[in-house]
Short mmCIF file of C-alpha atoms and ligand atoms in Angstrom, two decimals:
data_model
loop_
_atom_site.label_atom_id
_atom_site.label_comp_id
_atom_site.label_asym_id
_atom_site.label_seq_id
_atom_site.Cartn_x
_atom_site.Cartn_y
_atom_site.Cartn_z
CA UNK A 1332 17.50 -2.75 57.18
CA UNK A 1333 15.91 0.57 58.08
CA UNK A 1334 14.55 2.73 55.33
CA UNK A 1335 12.92 6.14 55.77
CA UNK A 1336 11.58 6.89 52.31
CA UNK A 1337 9.55 9.84 53.60
CA UNK A 1338 12.76 11.61 54.66
CA UNK A 1339 14.32 10.96 51.24
CA UNK A 1340 11.20 12.28 49.54
CA UNK A 1341 11.03 15.49 51.51
CA UNK A 1342 14.74 16.18 51.06
CA UNK A 1343 14.41 15.51 47.32
CA UNK A 1344 11.37 17.76 47.09
CA UNK A 1345 13.14 20.58 48.87
CA UNK A 1346 16.17 20.33 46.63
CA UNK A 1347 13.97 20.21 43.55
CA UNK A 1348 12.12 23.35 44.53
CA UNK A 1349 15.40 25.21 44.82
CA UNK A 1350 16.70 23.92 41.52
CA UNK A 1351 15.13 26.39 39.11
CA UNK A 1352 17.80 25.86 36.46
CA UNK A 1353 18.46 23.01 34.09
CA UNK A 1354 22.02 22.60 35.44
CA UNK A 1355 20.95 22.01 39.03
CA UNK A 1356 18.13 19.79 37.80
CA UNK A 1357 20.73 17.56 36.17
CA UNK A 1358 22.60 17.44 39.47
CA UNK A 1359 19.39 16.44 41.24
CA UNK A 1360 18.80 13.69 38.69
CA UNK A 1361 22.24 12.27 39.15
CA UNK A 1362 21.87 12.31 42.98
CA UNK A 1363 18.51 10.53 43.07
CA UNK A 1364 17.92 8.76 39.76
CA UNK A 1365 21.40 8.49 38.26
CA UNK A 1366 23.48 5.34 37.78
CA UNK A 1367 25.16 5.78 41.13
CA UNK A 1368 22.22 7.58 42.69
CA UNK A 1369 20.26 6.85 45.85
CA UNK A 1370 17.53 4.88 44.13
CA UNK A 1371 19.97 2.49 42.42
CA UNK A 1372 21.84 1.90 45.68
CA UNK A 1373 18.62 1.18 47.55
CA UNK A 1374 17.39 -1.18 44.83
CA UNK A 1375 20.57 -3.21 44.96
CA UNK A 1376 20.57 -3.24 48.80
CA UNK A 1377 17.01 -4.55 48.80
CA UNK A 1378 17.78 -7.31 46.35
CA UNK A 1379 20.24 -8.83 48.86
CA UNK A 1380 17.63 -9.10 51.62
CA UNK A 1381 15.68 -12.15 52.79
CA UNK A 1382 12.32 -12.75 51.10
CA UNK A 1383 9.96 -11.30 53.74
CA UNK A 1384 11.99 -8.14 54.25
CA UNK A 1385 12.53 -7.80 50.53
CA UNK A 1386 8.78 -7.76 49.92
CA UNK A 1387 8.12 -4.94 52.35
CA UNK A 1388 11.11 -2.78 51.46
CA UNK A 1389 10.80 -3.52 47.74
CA UNK A 1390 7.30 -2.01 47.76
CA UNK A 1391 8.63 1.11 49.51
CA UNK A 1392 11.51 1.48 47.04
CA UNK A 1393 9.13 1.12 44.10
CA UNK A 1394 6.88 3.77 45.52
CA UNK A 1395 9.88 6.05 46.05
CA UNK A 1396 10.94 5.43 42.46
CA UNK A 1397 7.54 6.51 41.09
CA UNK A 1398 7.59 9.56 43.30
CA UNK A 1399 11.07 10.65 42.21
CA UNK A 1400 10.40 10.01 38.52
CA UNK A 1401 7.17 11.96 38.54
CA UNK A 1402 8.71 14.82 40.46
CA UNK A 1403 11.60 14.95 38.00
CA UNK A 1404 9.34 14.84 34.93
CA UNK A 1405 7.22 17.67 36.36
CA UNK A 1406 10.22 19.89 37.01
CA UNK A 1407 11.80 19.11 33.69
CA UNK A 1408 8.62 20.15 31.99
CA UNK A 1409 8.43 23.47 33.73
CA UNK A 1410 12.13 24.18 33.21
CA UNK A 1411 12.10 23.32 29.52
CA UNK A 1412 8.71 24.73 28.54
CA UNK A 1413 9.28 27.79 26.44
CA UNK A 1414 7.56 30.89 27.69
CA UNK A 1415 6.06 32.96 24.91
CA UNK A 1416 7.34 36.29 26.16
CA UNK A 1417 10.87 35.00 26.90
CA UNK A 1418 11.30 32.19 24.40
CA UNK A 1419 14.94 31.28 25.04
CA UNK A 1420 15.26 31.87 28.74
CA UNK A 1421 14.47 28.31 29.75
CA UNK A 1422 15.75 26.56 26.66
CA UNK A 1423 17.54 23.37 27.70
CA UNK A 1424 20.31 23.17 25.14
CA UNK A 1425 21.58 19.71 26.01
CA UNK A 1426 18.21 17.93 25.83
CA UNK A 1427 18.32 15.53 22.90
CA UNK A 1428 15.83 16.50 20.15
CA UNK A 1429 13.05 14.27 18.86
CA UNK A 1430 13.92 12.64 15.57
CA UNK A 1431 11.17 13.38 13.05
CA UNK A 1432 9.61 10.32 11.43
CA UNK A 1433 10.27 10.33 7.71
CA UNK A 1434 7.61 8.66 5.57
CA UNK A 1435 7.71 7.45 2.00
CA UNK A 1436 5.28 6.74 -0.80
CA UNK A 1437 3.08 3.69 -0.40
CA UNK A 1438 4.35 0.63 -2.27
CA UNK A 1439 1.41 0.72 -4.66
CA UNK A 1440 1.98 4.38 -5.49
CA UNK A 1441 5.64 3.58 -6.14
CA UNK A 1442 4.59 0.75 -8.47
CA UNK A 1443 2.07 2.95 -10.32
CA UNK A 1444 4.74 5.59 -10.93
CA UNK A 1445 7.15 3.02 -12.22
CA UNK A 1446 4.58 1.44 -14.54
CA UNK A 1447 3.81 4.88 -15.91
CA UNK A 1448 7.49 5.54 -16.50
CA UNK A 1449 8.10 2.23 -18.28
CA UNK A 1450 5.16 2.81 -20.63
CA UNK A 1451 5.82 6.46 -21.29
CA UNK A 1452 9.10 5.39 -22.92
CA UNK A 1453 6.99 3.53 -25.51
CA UNK A 1454 4.79 6.56 -26.13
CA UNK A 1455 1.80 5.50 -24.00
CA UNK A 1456 -0.10 8.40 -22.49
CA UNK A 1457 -1.54 8.09 -18.99
CA UNK A 1458 -5.25 8.79 -18.60
CA UNK A 1459 -7.83 8.16 -15.87
CA UNK A 1460 -11.45 7.27 -16.30
CA UNK A 1461 -14.30 6.99 -13.78
CA UNK A 1462 -14.04 4.41 -11.04
CA UNK A 1463 -17.78 4.72 -10.43
CA UNK A 1464 -19.02 3.88 -13.88
CA UNK A 1465 -22.03 3.04 -16.02
CA UNK A 1466 -22.68 -0.60 -16.82
CA UNK A 1467 -22.50 0.37 -20.49
CA UNK A 1468 -18.76 1.21 -20.43
CA UNK A 1469 -17.76 -1.62 -18.08
CA UNK A 1470 -19.73 -4.37 -19.83
CA UNK A 1471 -22.23 -3.67 -22.59
CA UNK A 1472 -19.93 -1.81 -24.98
CA UNK A 1473 -17.24 -4.43 -24.30
CA UNK A 1474 -19.30 -7.03 -26.12
CA UNK A 1475 -21.00 -8.30 -22.96
CA UNK A 1476 -24.73 -7.78 -23.35
CA UNK A 1477 -26.91 -7.55 -20.23
CA UNK A 1478 -27.53 -11.21 -19.57
CA UNK A 1479 -24.20 -12.55 -20.76
CA UNK A 1480 -22.80 -15.15 -18.31
CA UNK A 1481 -19.23 -13.83 -18.74
CA UNK A 1482 -20.22 -10.89 -16.55
CA UNK A 1483 -20.32 -13.22 -13.53
CA UNK A 1484 -16.53 -13.43 -13.52
CA UNK A 1485 -16.31 -9.76 -12.61
CA UNK A 1486 -18.25 -10.13 -9.29
CA UNK A 1487 -19.41 -6.56 -9.50
CA UNK A 1488 -20.40 -4.03 -6.81
CA UNK A 1489 -23.56 -2.19 -7.84
CA UNK A 1490 -24.26 1.33 -6.58
CA UNK A 1491 -27.74 2.01 -5.32
CA UNK A 1492 -28.60 4.76 -7.85
CA UNK A 1493 -31.31 5.05 -10.49
CA UNK A 1494 -30.62 3.22 -13.73
CA UNK A 1495 -30.08 5.17 -16.93
CA UNK A 1496 -32.27 3.95 -19.81
CA UNK A 1497 -29.29 3.80 -22.19
CA UNK A 1498 -26.24 3.34 -19.93
CA UNK A 1499 -27.81 0.98 -17.40
CA UNK A 1500 -26.84 0.59 -13.74
CA UNK A 1501 -24.06 2.36 -11.85
CA UNK A 1502 -21.19 0.07 -10.82
CA UNK A 1503 -17.76 0.29 -9.27
CA UNK A 1504 -15.79 -0.55 -12.34
CA UNK A 1505 -14.48 -4.12 -11.96
CA UNK A 1506 -11.67 -3.50 -14.46
CA UNK A 1507 -9.93 -0.68 -16.32
CA UNK A 1508 -11.31 -1.91 -19.65
CA UNK A 1509 -14.08 0.70 -19.36
CA UNK A 1510 -11.30 3.10 -20.40
CA UNK A 1511 -11.02 1.39 -23.80
CA UNK A 1512 -14.42 2.62 -24.92
CA UNK A 1513 -14.09 6.06 -23.35
CA UNK A 1514 -10.71 6.55 -25.00
CA UNK A 1515 -11.95 5.45 -28.43
CA UNK A 1516 -14.95 7.75 -28.20
CA UNK A 1517 -12.63 10.74 -27.82
CA UNK A 1518 -11.95 10.20 -31.52
CA UNK A 1519 -8.18 10.82 -31.45
CA UNK A 1520 -6.45 8.22 -33.55
CA UNK A 1521 -3.98 6.56 -33.31
CA UNK A 1522 -4.35 5.54 -29.66
CA UNK A 1523 -1.62 4.66 -27.17
CA UNK A 1524 -3.45 4.72 -23.86
CA UNK A 1525 -2.36 3.76 -20.37
CA UNK A 1526 -5.30 3.84 -17.95
CA UNK A 1527 -4.33 3.20 -14.32
CA UNK A 1528 -7.21 3.16 -11.92
CA UNK A 1529 -8.84 1.62 -8.87
CA UNK A 1530 -11.26 -1.24 -9.43
CA UNK A 1531 -13.61 -3.20 -7.19
CA UNK A 1532 -14.84 -6.79 -7.01
CA UNK A 1533 -16.55 -8.84 -4.34
CA UNK A 1534 -13.43 -10.92 -3.64
CA UNK A 1535 -11.02 -11.35 -0.75
CA UNK A 1536 -8.37 -14.04 -0.25
CA UNK A 1537 -4.61 -14.51 -0.41
CA UNK A 1538 -4.42 -13.16 -4.00
CA UNK A 1539 -7.61 -11.04 -4.26
CA UNK A 1540 -8.77 -7.87 -2.53
CA UNK A 1541 -12.08 -6.01 -2.93
CA UNK A 1542 -10.29 -2.81 -4.00
CA UNK A 1543 -7.25 -3.11 -6.21
CA UNK A 1544 -5.51 -1.31 -9.07
CA UNK A 1545 -5.26 -2.29 -12.69
CA UNK A 1546 -3.37 -0.77 -15.56
CA UNK A 1547 -4.85 -1.03 -19.01
CA UNK A 1548 -2.95 -0.54 -22.22
CA UNK A 1549 -4.74 0.12 -25.49
CA UNK A 1550 -3.13 0.61 -28.88
CA UNK A 1551 -5.26 1.26 -31.96
CA UNK A 1552 -3.72 2.09 -35.32
CA UNK A 1553 -3.53 0.79 -38.86
CA UNK A 1554 -1.77 -2.60 -39.27
CA UNK A 1555 -1.47 -3.43 -35.57
CA UNK A 1556 -0.85 -7.15 -35.14
CA UNK A 1557 -0.35 -9.67 -32.39
CA UNK A 1558 3.44 -9.39 -32.72
CA UNK A 1559 3.20 -5.79 -31.48
CA UNK A 1560 1.27 -7.01 -28.46
CA UNK A 1561 3.81 -9.71 -27.69
CA UNK A 1562 6.66 -7.21 -28.04
CA UNK A 1563 5.06 -4.80 -25.58
CA UNK A 1564 4.34 -7.55 -23.05
CA UNK A 1565 7.90 -8.80 -23.30
CA UNK A 1566 9.23 -5.28 -22.82
CA UNK A 1567 7.09 -4.86 -19.73
CA UNK A 1568 8.06 -8.17 -18.18
CA UNK A 1569 11.78 -7.73 -18.75
CA UNK A 1570 11.68 -4.19 -17.40
CA UNK A 1571 9.83 -5.19 -14.28
CA UNK A 1572 11.18 -8.56 -13.41
CA UNK A 1573 14.44 -8.94 -15.34
CA UNK A 1574 15.36 -11.38 -18.08
CA UNK A 1575 15.39 -14.43 -15.82
CA UNK A 1576 11.62 -14.34 -15.35
CA UNK A 1577 9.75 -16.62 -17.71
CA UNK A 1578 6.29 -15.77 -18.97
CA UNK A 1579 3.60 -17.61 -20.86
CA UNK A 1580 0.47 -16.65 -22.76
CA UNK A 1581 -2.47 -18.95 -22.02
CA UNK A 1582 -5.41 -18.92 -24.45
CA UNK A 1583 -8.45 -17.42 -22.73
CA UNK A 1584 -11.88 -16.15 -23.57
CA UNK A 1585 -12.38 -12.45 -22.91
CA UNK A 1586 -15.40 -11.13 -24.76
CA UNK A 1587 -13.70 -7.87 -25.70
CA UNK A 1588 -10.58 -9.32 -27.33
CA UNK A 1589 -10.12 -11.99 -29.95
CA UNK A 1590 -7.86 -13.89 -29.70
CA UNK A 1591 -7.43 -13.49 -25.95
CA UNK A 1592 -4.76 -14.60 -23.50
CA UNK A 1593 -3.98 -14.61 -19.87
CA UNK A 1594 -0.39 -13.78 -19.03
CA UNK A 1595 1.47 -15.67 -16.30
CA UNK A 1596 4.99 -15.20 -14.95
CA UNK A 1597 7.11 -17.52 -12.86
CA UNK A 1598 6.40 -16.71 -9.22
CA UNK A 1599 8.77 -14.09 -7.78
CA UNK A 1600 8.19 -15.34 -4.23
CA UNK A 1601 9.43 -18.92 -4.67
CA UNK A 1602 11.26 -18.56 -7.99
CA UNK A 1603 8.76 -20.87 -9.66
CA UNK A 1604 9.11 -23.82 -7.28
CA UNK A 1605 5.57 -23.55 -5.91
CA UNK A 1606 4.47 -21.80 -2.69
CA UNK A 1607 1.35 -20.84 -0.69
CA UNK A 1608 0.72 -17.88 -3.04
CA UNK A 1609 1.21 -19.45 -6.47
CA UNK A 1610 0.63 -23.14 -5.67
CA UNK A 1611 2.33 -24.42 -8.83
CA UNK A 1612 5.01 -21.85 -9.68
CA UNK A 1613 3.09 -19.55 -12.07
CA UNK A 1614 1.15 -16.38 -11.21
CA UNK A 1615 -1.47 -14.78 -13.43
CA UNK A 1616 -0.77 -11.08 -13.91
CA UNK A 1617 -3.60 -10.15 -16.25
CA UNK A 1618 -5.30 -10.52 -19.58
CA UNK A 1619 -4.49 -9.36 -23.10
CA UNK A 1620 -5.62 -9.75 -26.68
CA UNK A 1621 -6.51 -8.16 -30.01
CA UNK A 1622 -9.40 -5.71 -29.68
CA UNK A 1623 -12.67 -7.34 -30.81
CA UNK A 1624 -14.24 -5.69 -33.93
CA UNK A 1625 -17.49 -5.12 -31.99
CA UNK A 1626 -15.57 -3.10 -29.40
CA UNK A 1627 -13.93 -0.98 -32.09
CA UNK A 1628 -17.38 -0.36 -33.54
CA UNK A 1629 -18.78 0.62 -30.13
CA UNK A 1630 -15.89 3.09 -29.89
CA UNK A 1631 -16.79 4.59 -33.27
CA UNK A 1632 -13.78 3.06 -35.09
CA UNK A 1633 -13.97 1.17 -38.38
CA UNK A 1634 -12.55 -2.36 -37.81
CA UNK A 1635 -11.92 -2.70 -41.55
CA UNK A 1636 -9.34 0.07 -41.38
CA UNK A 1637 -8.02 -0.07 -37.84
CA UNK A 1638 -6.95 -2.84 -35.50
CA UNK A 1639 -5.60 -2.81 -31.99
CA UNK A 1640 -4.47 -4.69 -28.94
CA UNK A 1641 -5.26 -4.27 -25.26
CA UNK A 1642 -4.06 -5.64 -21.95
CA UNK A 1643 -5.22 -5.20 -18.36
CA UNK A 1644 -3.05 -6.29 -15.43
CA UNK A 1645 -3.18 -6.04 -11.66
CA UNK A 1646 -0.76 -3.47 -10.21
CA UNK A 1647 -0.47 -5.34 -6.89
CA UNK A 1648 0.29 -8.68 -8.51
CA UNK A 1649 3.00 -7.10 -10.67
CA UNK A 1650 4.49 -5.54 -7.56
CA UNK A 1651 4.37 -8.78 -5.61
CA UNK A 1652 6.09 -10.76 -8.32
CA UNK A 1653 9.21 -8.66 -8.16
CA UNK A 1654 11.92 -10.89 -6.82
CA UNK A 1655 13.21 -9.94 -3.40
CA UNK A 1656 9.97 -8.48 -2.07
CA UNK A 1657 8.57 -11.82 -0.85
CA UNK A 1658 5.09 -10.51 -0.11
CA UNK A 1659 3.00 -13.65 -0.08
CA UNK A 1660 -0.46 -12.28 0.77
CA UNK A 1661 -1.95 -9.41 -1.26
CA UNK A 1662 -3.98 -8.22 1.74
CA UNK A 1663 -0.82 -7.03 3.55
CA UNK A 1664 -0.66 -4.19 1.03
CA UNK A 1665 -3.93 -2.74 2.27
CA UNK A 1666 -3.65 -3.17 6.04
CA UNK A 1667 -1.68 0.03 6.56
CA UNK A 1668 0.47 -1.66 9.16
CA UNK A 1669 3.48 0.63 9.54
CA UNK A 1670 5.75 -2.23 10.63
CA UNK A 1671 5.09 -3.81 7.22
CA UNK A 1672 5.20 -0.63 5.13
CA UNK A 1673 8.39 0.72 6.73
CA UNK A 1674 10.34 -2.19 5.29
CA UNK A 1675 10.08 -0.88 1.73
C1 FA5 B 906 -9.67 -8.33 -16.67
O1 FA5 B 906 -10.03 -7.61 -15.77
C2 FA5 B 906 -9.62 -7.87 -18.12
N1 FA5 B 906 -10.28 -6.58 -18.20
C3 FA5 B 906 -8.18 -7.77 -18.58
C4 FA5 B 906 -8.05 -7.52 -20.04
C5 FA5 B 906 -7.86 -6.23 -20.51
C6 FA5 B 906 -8.10 -8.59 -20.95
C7 FA5 B 906 -7.70 -6.00 -21.87
C8 FA5 B 906 -7.96 -8.34 -22.30
C9 FA5 B 906 -7.74 -7.07 -22.75
P1 FA5 B 906 -9.07 -10.34 -15.12
O2 FA5 B 906 -10.37 -10.46 -14.47
O3 FA5 B 906 -8.32 -11.59 -15.39
O4 FA5 B 906 -9.18 -9.59 -16.49
O5 FA5 B 906 -8.17 -9.39 -14.23
C10 FA5 B 906 -6.90 -8.98 -14.65
C11 FA5 B 906 -5.93 -8.94 -13.48
O6 FA5 B 906 -6.39 -8.02 -12.49
C12 FA5 B 906 -5.78 -10.26 -12.70
O7 FA5 B 906 -4.92 -11.13 -13.38
C13 FA5 B 906 -5.17 -9.75 -11.44
O8 FA5 B 906 -3.81 -9.43 -11.59
C14 FA5 B 906 -5.95 -8.44 -11.23
N2 FA5 B 906 -7.10 -8.69 -10.36
C15 FA5 B 906 -8.35 -9.06 -10.71
N3 FA5 B 906 -9.15 -9.17 -9.65
C16 FA5 B 906 -8.41 -8.84 -8.57
C17 FA5 B 906 -8.66 -8.74 -7.17
N4 FA5 B 906 -9.86 -8.97 -6.64
N5 FA5 B 906 -7.64 -8.39 -6.35
C18 FA5 B 906 -6.41 -8.12 -6.88
N6 FA5 B 906 -6.11 -8.18 -8.19
C19 FA5 B 906 -7.09 -8.54 -9.03
#
């Protein structure tokens, strides 16, 4: 088979130079690069050849293909580029437009908004307190004096800044409970606070990340009892996960609440059967309890007159436990992989 690609190239080039208009450019495309065009015919002719000949002519056809495609792209560009002084003269009406990518709120932002909405129906008011915080608000005033071993659980990041004689070191707050003290010190009673904020801990594995969100509820009023706390937790769980989700309160020892609990729900990933995320079917969402009298005192509130409850849960864990989402590693939420995020 004889093939003079140079002749095809020069003829194509000549025709292209004459085709100043989009219409004749389309004609050129169909002649050389179209479904029944020269390039297609040559490619199919070459595929029928014997191996040796195929190698040689195949290379030539490939080279011709690159040449024609580049030449076409160049001309298309010059024909369709809009000149500033004559904006519509070269406008190629039949060129398909580029579909704009439409984004959406990040999953965690969606969850935060929903949490806020659920609680606002109960009269909780959203506040935000510092994420870079004094030791005093994150620990000391929460009934955890400087050397108390309970502090270890919070695996805290310390900021390299001078210590304050009264407030201590600067930390990235490891929980939203710092908001309890700050809210009480505002002196507006009764309190129905919802503090949603970023927290930090030196942790990273399938169900921990170094930066995560918590939401903290605090209610302080006269005659507040544990039944109010249980009612609010139940309301939250049923609103988020539906009535089929079971939850349990496990006795725990937080220094700032007494009594204290940890709250678990049946795992939304496996339906409570046990999986790589939950191991045995239950997932801890957060802690809760009745505000300790020492904490009320640190907030300037008389524990003989007022009582309160508080809870602090992880936003990401709550999100992950929603049935249907099936996110079984908390770190996916922070990788910013669009293929993951676009699914939601
Ligand atoms: C606390 O942080 C307490 N301040 C909660 C509390 C508030 C108790 C008010 C009583 C009264 P805990 O360390 O268990 O507790 O954390 C609460 C929740 O935050 C966890 O159950 C989890 O859902 C989330 N969480 C904690 N650390 C991480 C982390 N590294 N990554 C993701 N989520 C986390």
